Protein backbone atom coordinates (compact mmCIF):
# COMPACT_ATOMS: atom_id res chain seq x y z
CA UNK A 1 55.86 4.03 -61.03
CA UNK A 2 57.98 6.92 -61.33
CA UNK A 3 56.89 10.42 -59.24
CA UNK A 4 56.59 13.47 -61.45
CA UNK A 5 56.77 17.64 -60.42
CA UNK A 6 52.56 16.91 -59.97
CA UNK A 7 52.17 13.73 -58.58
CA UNK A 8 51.59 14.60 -55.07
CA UNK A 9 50.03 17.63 -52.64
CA UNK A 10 49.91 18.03 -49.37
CA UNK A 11 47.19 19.11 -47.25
CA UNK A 12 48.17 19.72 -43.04
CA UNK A 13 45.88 20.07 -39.75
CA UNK A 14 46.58 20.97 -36.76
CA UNK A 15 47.35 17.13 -35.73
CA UNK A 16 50.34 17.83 -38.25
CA UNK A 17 51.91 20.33 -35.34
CA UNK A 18 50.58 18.33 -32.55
CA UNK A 19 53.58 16.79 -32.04
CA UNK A 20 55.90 20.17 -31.67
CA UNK A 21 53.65 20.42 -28.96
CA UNK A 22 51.15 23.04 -30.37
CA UNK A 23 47.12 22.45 -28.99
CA UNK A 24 45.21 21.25 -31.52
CA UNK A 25 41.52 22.40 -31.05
CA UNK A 26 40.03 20.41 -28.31
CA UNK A 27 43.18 22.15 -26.07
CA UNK A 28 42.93 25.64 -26.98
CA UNK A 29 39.20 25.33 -25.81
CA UNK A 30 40.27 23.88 -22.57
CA UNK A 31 42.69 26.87 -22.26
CA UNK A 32 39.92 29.00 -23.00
CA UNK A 33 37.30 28.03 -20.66
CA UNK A 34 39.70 27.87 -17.83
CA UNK A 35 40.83 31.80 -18.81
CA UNK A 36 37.33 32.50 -18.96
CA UNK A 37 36.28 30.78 -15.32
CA UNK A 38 39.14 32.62 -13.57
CA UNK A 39 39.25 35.83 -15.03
CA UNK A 40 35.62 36.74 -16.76
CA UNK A 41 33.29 34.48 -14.83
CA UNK A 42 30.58 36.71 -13.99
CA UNK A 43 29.91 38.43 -17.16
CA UNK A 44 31.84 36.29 -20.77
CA UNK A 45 32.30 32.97 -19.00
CA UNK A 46 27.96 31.72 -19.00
CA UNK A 47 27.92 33.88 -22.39
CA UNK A 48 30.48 31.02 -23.62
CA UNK A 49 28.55 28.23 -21.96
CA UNK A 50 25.38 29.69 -23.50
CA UNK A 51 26.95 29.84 -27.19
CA UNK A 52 28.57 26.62 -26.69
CA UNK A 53 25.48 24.65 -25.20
CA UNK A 54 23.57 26.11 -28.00
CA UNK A 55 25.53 25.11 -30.77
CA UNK A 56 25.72 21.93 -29.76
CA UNK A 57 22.01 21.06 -28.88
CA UNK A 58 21.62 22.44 -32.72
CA UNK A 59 24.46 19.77 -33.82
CA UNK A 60 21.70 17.37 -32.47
CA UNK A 61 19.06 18.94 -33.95
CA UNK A 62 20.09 18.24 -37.45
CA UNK A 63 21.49 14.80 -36.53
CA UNK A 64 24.86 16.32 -37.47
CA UNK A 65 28.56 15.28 -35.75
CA UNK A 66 29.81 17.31 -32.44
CA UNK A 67 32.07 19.92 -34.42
CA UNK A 68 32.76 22.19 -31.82
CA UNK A 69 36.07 23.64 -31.89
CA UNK A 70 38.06 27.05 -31.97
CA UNK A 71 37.24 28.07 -35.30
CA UNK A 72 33.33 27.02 -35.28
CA UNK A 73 33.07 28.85 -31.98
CA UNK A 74 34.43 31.99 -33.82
CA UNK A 75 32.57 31.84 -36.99
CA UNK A 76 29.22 31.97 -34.73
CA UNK A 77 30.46 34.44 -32.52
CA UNK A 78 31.54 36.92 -35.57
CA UNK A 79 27.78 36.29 -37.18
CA UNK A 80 26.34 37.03 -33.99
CA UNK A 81 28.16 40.11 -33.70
CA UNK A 82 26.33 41.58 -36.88
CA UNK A 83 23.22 41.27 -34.62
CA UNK A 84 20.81 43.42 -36.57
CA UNK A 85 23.09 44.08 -39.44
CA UNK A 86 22.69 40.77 -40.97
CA UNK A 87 20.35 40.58 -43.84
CA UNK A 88 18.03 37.76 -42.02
CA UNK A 89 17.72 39.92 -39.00
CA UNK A 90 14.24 40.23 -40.34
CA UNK A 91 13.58 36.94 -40.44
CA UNK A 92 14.75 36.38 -37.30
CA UNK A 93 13.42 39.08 -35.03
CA UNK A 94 13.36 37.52 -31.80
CA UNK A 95 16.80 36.55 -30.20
CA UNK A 96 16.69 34.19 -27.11
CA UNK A 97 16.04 36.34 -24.12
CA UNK A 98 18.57 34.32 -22.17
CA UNK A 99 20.85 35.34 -25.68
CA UNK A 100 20.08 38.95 -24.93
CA UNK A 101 20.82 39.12 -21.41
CA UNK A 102 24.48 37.46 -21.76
CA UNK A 103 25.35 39.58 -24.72
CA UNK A 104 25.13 42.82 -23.51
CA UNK A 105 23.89 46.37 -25.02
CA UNK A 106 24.33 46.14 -28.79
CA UNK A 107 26.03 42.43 -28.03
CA UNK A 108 28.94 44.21 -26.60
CA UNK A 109 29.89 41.03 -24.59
CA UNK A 110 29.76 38.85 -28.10
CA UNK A 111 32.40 41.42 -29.45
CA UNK A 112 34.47 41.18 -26.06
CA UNK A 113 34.93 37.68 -26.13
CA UNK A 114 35.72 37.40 -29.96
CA UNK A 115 38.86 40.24 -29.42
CA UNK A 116 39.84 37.66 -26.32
CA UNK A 117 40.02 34.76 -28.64
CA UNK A 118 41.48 36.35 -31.03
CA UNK A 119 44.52 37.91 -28.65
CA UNK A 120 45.73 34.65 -26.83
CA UNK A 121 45.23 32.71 -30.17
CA UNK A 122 48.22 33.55 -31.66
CA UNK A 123 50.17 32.63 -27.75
CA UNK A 124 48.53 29.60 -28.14
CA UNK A 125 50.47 28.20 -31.36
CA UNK A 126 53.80 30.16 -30.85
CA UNK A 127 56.46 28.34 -29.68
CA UNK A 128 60.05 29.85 -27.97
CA UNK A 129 61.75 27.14 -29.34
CA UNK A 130 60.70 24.99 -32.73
CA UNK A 131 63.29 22.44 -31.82
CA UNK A 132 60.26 19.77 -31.41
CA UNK A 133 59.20 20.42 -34.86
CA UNK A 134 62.47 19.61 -36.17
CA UNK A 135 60.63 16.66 -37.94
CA UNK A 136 59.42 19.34 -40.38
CA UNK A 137 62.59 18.93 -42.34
CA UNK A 138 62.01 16.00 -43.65
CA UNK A 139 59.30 17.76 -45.95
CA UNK A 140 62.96 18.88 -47.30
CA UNK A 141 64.89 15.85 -47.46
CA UNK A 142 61.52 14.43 -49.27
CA UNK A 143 61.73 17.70 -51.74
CA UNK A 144 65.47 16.74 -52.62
CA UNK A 145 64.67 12.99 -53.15
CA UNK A 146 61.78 14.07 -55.33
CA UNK A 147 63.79 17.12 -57.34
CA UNK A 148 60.43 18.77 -57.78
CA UNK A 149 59.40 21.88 -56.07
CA UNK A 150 56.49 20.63 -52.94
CA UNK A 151 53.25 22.12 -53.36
CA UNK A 152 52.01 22.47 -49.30
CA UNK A 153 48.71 24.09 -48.58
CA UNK A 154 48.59 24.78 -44.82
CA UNK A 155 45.32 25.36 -42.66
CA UNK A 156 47.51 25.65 -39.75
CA UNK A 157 48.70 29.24 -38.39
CA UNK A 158 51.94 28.47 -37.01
CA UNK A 159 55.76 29.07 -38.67
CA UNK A 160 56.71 24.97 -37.77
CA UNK A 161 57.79 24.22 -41.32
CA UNK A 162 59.27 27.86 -42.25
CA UNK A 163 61.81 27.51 -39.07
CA UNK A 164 62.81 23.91 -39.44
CA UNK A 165 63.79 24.04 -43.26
CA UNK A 166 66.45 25.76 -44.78
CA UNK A 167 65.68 25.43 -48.57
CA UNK A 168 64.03 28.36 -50.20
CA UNK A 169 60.77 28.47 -49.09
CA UNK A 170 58.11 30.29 -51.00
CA UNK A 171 55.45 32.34 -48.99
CA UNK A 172 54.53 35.19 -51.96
CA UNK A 173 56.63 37.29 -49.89
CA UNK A 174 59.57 38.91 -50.17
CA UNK A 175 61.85 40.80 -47.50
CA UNK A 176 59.42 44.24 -46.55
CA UNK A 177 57.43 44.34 -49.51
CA UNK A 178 53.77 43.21 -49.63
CA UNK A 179 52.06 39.71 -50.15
CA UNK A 180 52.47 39.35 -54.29
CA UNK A 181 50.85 36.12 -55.72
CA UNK A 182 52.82 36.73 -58.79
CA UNK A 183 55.69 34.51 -57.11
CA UNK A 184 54.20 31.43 -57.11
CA UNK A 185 54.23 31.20 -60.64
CA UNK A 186 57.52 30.09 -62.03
CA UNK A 187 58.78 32.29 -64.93
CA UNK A 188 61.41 30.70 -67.31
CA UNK A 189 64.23 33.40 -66.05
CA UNK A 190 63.06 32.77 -61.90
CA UNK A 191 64.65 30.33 -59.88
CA UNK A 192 62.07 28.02 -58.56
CA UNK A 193 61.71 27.59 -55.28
CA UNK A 194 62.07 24.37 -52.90
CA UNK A 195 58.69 24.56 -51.27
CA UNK A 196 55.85 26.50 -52.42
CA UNK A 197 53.69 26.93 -48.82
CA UNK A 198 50.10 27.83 -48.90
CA UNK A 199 48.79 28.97 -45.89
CA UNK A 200 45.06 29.15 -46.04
CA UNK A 201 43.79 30.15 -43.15
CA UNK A 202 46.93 32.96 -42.25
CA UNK A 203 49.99 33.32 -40.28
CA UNK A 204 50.39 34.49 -36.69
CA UNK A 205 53.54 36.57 -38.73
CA UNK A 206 51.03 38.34 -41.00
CA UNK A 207 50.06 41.83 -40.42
CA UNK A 208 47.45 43.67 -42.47
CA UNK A 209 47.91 47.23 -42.68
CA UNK A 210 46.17 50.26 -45.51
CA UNK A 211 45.38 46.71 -47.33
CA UNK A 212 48.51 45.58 -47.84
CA UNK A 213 49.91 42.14 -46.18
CA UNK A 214 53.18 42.39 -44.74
CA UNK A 215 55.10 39.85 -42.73
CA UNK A 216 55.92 41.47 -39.25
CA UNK A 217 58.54 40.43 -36.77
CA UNK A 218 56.91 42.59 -33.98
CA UNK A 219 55.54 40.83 -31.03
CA UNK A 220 51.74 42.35 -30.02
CA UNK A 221 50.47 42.28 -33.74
CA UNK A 222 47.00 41.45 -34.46
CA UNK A 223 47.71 39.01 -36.90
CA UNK A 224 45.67 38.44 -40.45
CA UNK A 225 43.64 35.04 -39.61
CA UNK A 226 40.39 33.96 -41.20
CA UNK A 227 37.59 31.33 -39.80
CA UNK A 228 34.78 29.78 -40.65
CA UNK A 229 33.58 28.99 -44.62
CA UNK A 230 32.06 32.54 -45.38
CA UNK A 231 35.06 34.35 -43.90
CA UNK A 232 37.60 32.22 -45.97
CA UNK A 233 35.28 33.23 -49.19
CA UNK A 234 35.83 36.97 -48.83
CA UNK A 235 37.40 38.39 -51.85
CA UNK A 236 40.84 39.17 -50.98
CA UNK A 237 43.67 37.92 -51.23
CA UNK A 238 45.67 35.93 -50.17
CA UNK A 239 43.00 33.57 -49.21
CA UNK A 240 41.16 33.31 -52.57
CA UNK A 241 44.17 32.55 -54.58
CA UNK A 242 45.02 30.33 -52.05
CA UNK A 243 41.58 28.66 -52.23
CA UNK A 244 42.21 28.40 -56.14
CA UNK A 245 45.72 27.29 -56.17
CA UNK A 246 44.47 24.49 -54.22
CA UNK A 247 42.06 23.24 -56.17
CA UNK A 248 44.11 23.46 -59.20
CA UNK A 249 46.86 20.97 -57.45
CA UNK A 250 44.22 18.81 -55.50
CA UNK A 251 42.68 18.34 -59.60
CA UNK A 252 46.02 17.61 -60.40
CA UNK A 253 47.90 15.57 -58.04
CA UNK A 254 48.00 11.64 -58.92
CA UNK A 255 48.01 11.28 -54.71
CA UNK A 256 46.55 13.53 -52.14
CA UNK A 257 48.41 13.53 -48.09
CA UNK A 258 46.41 15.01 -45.38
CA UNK A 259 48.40 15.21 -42.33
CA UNK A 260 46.65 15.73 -38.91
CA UNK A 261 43.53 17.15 -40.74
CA UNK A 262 39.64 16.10 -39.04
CA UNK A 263 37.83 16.70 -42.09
CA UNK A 264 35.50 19.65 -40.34
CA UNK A 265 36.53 22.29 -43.04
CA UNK A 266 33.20 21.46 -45.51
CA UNK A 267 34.67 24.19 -48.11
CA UNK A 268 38.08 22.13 -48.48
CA UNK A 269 36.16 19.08 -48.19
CA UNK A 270 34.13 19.79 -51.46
CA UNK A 271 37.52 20.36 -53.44
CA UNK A 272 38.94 17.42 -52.39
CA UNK A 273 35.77 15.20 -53.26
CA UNK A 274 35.64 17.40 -56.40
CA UNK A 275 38.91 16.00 -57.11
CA UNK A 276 38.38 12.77 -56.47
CA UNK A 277 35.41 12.45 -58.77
CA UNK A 278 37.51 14.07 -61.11
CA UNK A 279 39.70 11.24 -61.85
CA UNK A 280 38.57 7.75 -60.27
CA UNK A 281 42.67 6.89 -60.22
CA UNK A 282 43.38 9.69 -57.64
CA UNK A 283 44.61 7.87 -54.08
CA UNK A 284 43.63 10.16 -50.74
CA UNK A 285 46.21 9.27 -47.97
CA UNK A 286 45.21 10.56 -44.79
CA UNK A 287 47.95 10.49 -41.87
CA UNK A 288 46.94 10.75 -38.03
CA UNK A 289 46.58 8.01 -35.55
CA UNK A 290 43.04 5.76 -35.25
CA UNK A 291 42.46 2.68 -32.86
CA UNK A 292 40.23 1.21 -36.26
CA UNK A 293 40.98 1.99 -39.66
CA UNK A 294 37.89 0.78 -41.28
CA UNK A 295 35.97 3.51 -39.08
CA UNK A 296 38.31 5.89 -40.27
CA UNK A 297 37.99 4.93 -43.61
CA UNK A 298 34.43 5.49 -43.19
CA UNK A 299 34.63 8.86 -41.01
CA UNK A 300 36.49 10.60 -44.04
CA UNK A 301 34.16 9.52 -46.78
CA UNK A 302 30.66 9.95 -45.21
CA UNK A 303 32.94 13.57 -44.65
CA UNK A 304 33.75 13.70 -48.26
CA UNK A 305 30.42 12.75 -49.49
CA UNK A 306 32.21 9.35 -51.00
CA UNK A 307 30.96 6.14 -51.07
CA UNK A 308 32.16 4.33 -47.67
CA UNK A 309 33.20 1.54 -50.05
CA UNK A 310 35.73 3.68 -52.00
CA UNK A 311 39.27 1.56 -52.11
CA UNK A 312 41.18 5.34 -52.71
CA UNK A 313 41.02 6.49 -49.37
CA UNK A 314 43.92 5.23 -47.38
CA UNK A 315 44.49 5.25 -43.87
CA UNK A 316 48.04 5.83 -42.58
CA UNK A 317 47.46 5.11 -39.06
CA UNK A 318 50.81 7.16 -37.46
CA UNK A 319 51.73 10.92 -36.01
CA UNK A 320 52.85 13.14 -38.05
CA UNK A 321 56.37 12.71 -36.93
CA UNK A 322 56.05 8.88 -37.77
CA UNK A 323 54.92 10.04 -40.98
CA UNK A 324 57.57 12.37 -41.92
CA UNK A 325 60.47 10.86 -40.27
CA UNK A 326 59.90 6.97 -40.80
CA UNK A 327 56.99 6.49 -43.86
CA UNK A 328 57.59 9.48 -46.63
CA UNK A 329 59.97 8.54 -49.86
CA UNK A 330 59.45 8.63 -52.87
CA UNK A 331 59.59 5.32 -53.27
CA UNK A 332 56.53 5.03 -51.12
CA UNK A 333 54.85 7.43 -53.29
CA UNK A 334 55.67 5.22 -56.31
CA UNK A 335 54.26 2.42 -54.75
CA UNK A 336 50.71 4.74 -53.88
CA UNK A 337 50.74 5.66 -57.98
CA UNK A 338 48.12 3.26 -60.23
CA UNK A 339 49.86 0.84 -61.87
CA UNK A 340 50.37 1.50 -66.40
CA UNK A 341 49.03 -1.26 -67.78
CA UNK A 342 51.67 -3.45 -69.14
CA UNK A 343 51.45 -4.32 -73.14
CA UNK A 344 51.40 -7.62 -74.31
């Protein structure tokens, strides 16, 4: 069947840079705790072990999956810092006295360890070179087989796609002006663009300064990165366009790719299902590598909130450079599409 301009979307996780050898979750905590045991382990170091410990025995509380990572860890951390300035303070009165004496005056030590995270973060998923993400590209050589403009939404921070294509990449920026949502949307007189990237959770380039988003060169910046479900809600942009341009595509698109993503982010999750329900034709292809498929078939929808029987959830069980380099044509896309019926 043949691929049109809104047949397909793609959706990347970390797994998708794993590869270009950038951590993925599970190794930017291990960098984390060890920074924490050498440097801060009288004071930060047990508050971590307390938070962490804590969040976990409430995972098993509510019979929920282990889904402790960097950004879960941050989200509590930030709604701890509000400490009496949350509006369920008063339902809540009484904070763990082991809580209390970790935390510090006014939860000082909460705020201290969130400003740590937040500085090596960025270090964590720059790289000197992006020579090992060269299989990137073939997101271009796809976009030139295809002659339609990609639509990629992004929950990953780093620049492995913008430095290993050189086809006009859309970002809603342009040279030193400010973030302008305007250019994703294709007037008759604009050239379109190659690849239209969506980066939903921020870029380690993106600097936020009198409320205006800028792309910075500078090394040192603090850059403009969101966690956790209420943070990526907050009304400003980028993020809620973002968060609407993607379920506009995801409603869309004939065929869904996820590439390296875990299925932890509940507020993507519920677009994606949403889309799914939407048309009972739509195909979910979901690329990372899984010693049992059926499981993994199963993981996503129980994530999803799909029945574990569902036939439209495929499992593409290779890296992301597999993927990219070896799998993704168009001609594999056609053969993902339903089938017309044929007249008799």
């Amino acid at each position: 069947m043949s691929v049109g301009e809104k047949s397909v979307v793609f959706l990347l996780g970390a797994g998708c840079s794993y590869d270009a050898n950038i951590p993925i979750s599970k190794n930017m905590i291990d960098r984390l705790e060890k920074l924490l045991s050498d440097s801060y382990s009288d004071d930060l170091f047990p508050l971590y072990r307390y938070v962490k410990c804590t969040m976990e025995y409430g995972c098993n509380l509510a019979g929920q999956d282990q889904n402790f990572n960097i950004e879960s860890l941050l989200v509590t951390l930030h709604a701890l810092s509000e400490y009496k300035r949350t509006h369920l303070y008063p339902f809540v009165y009484g904070y763990s006295n082991d809580l209390l004496d970790l935390a510090g005056t006014n939860f000082k030590n909460i705020n201290e360890l969130i400003k740590i995270i937040e500085k090596e973060l960025p270090g964590w998923v720059t790289l000197t070179s992006y020579r090992a993400a060269s299989y990137y590209n073939n997101f271009e050589r796809f976009q030139k087989e295809l002659t339609f403009a990609l639509r990629i939404f992004s929950l990953n921070y780093d620049l492995c796609l913008e430095n290993n294509v050189s086809c006009t990449v859309e970002t809603g920026f342009f040279e030193d002006q400010p973030w302008d949502g305007n250019r994703f949307i294709k007037s008759e007189d604009d050239e379109e663009a190659a690849i239209y990237l969506y980066k939903l959770h921020g870029s380690i380039d993106w600097e936020r300064k009198d409320d205006q988003l800028r792309i910075s060169q500078q090394h040192g910046i603090v850059p403009d990165l969101i966690f956790g479900t209420d943070l990526k809600m907050q009304a400003i942009d980028p993020y809620l366009f973002y968060l609407y341009e993607f379920r506009k595509y995801v409603l869309n698109a004939e065929v869904i790719i996820t590439i390296g993503y875990s299925y932890n982010d509940s507020h993507i999750n519920d677009l994606i299902r949403q889309a799914m329900e939407y048309s009972q034709n739509k195909i979910l292809i979901s690329v990372g590598p899984t010693g049992d498929m059926v499981a993994e078939q199963a993981r996503i929808a129980k994530k999803l909130r799909l029945p574990t029987t569902t036939d439209r959830i495929l499992i593409e069980n290779q890296t992301a450079k597999e993927f990219l380099e070896q799998t993704l044509t168009v001609e594999y896309i056609g053969q993902q599409l339903p089938q017309s019926d044929l007249p008799f």
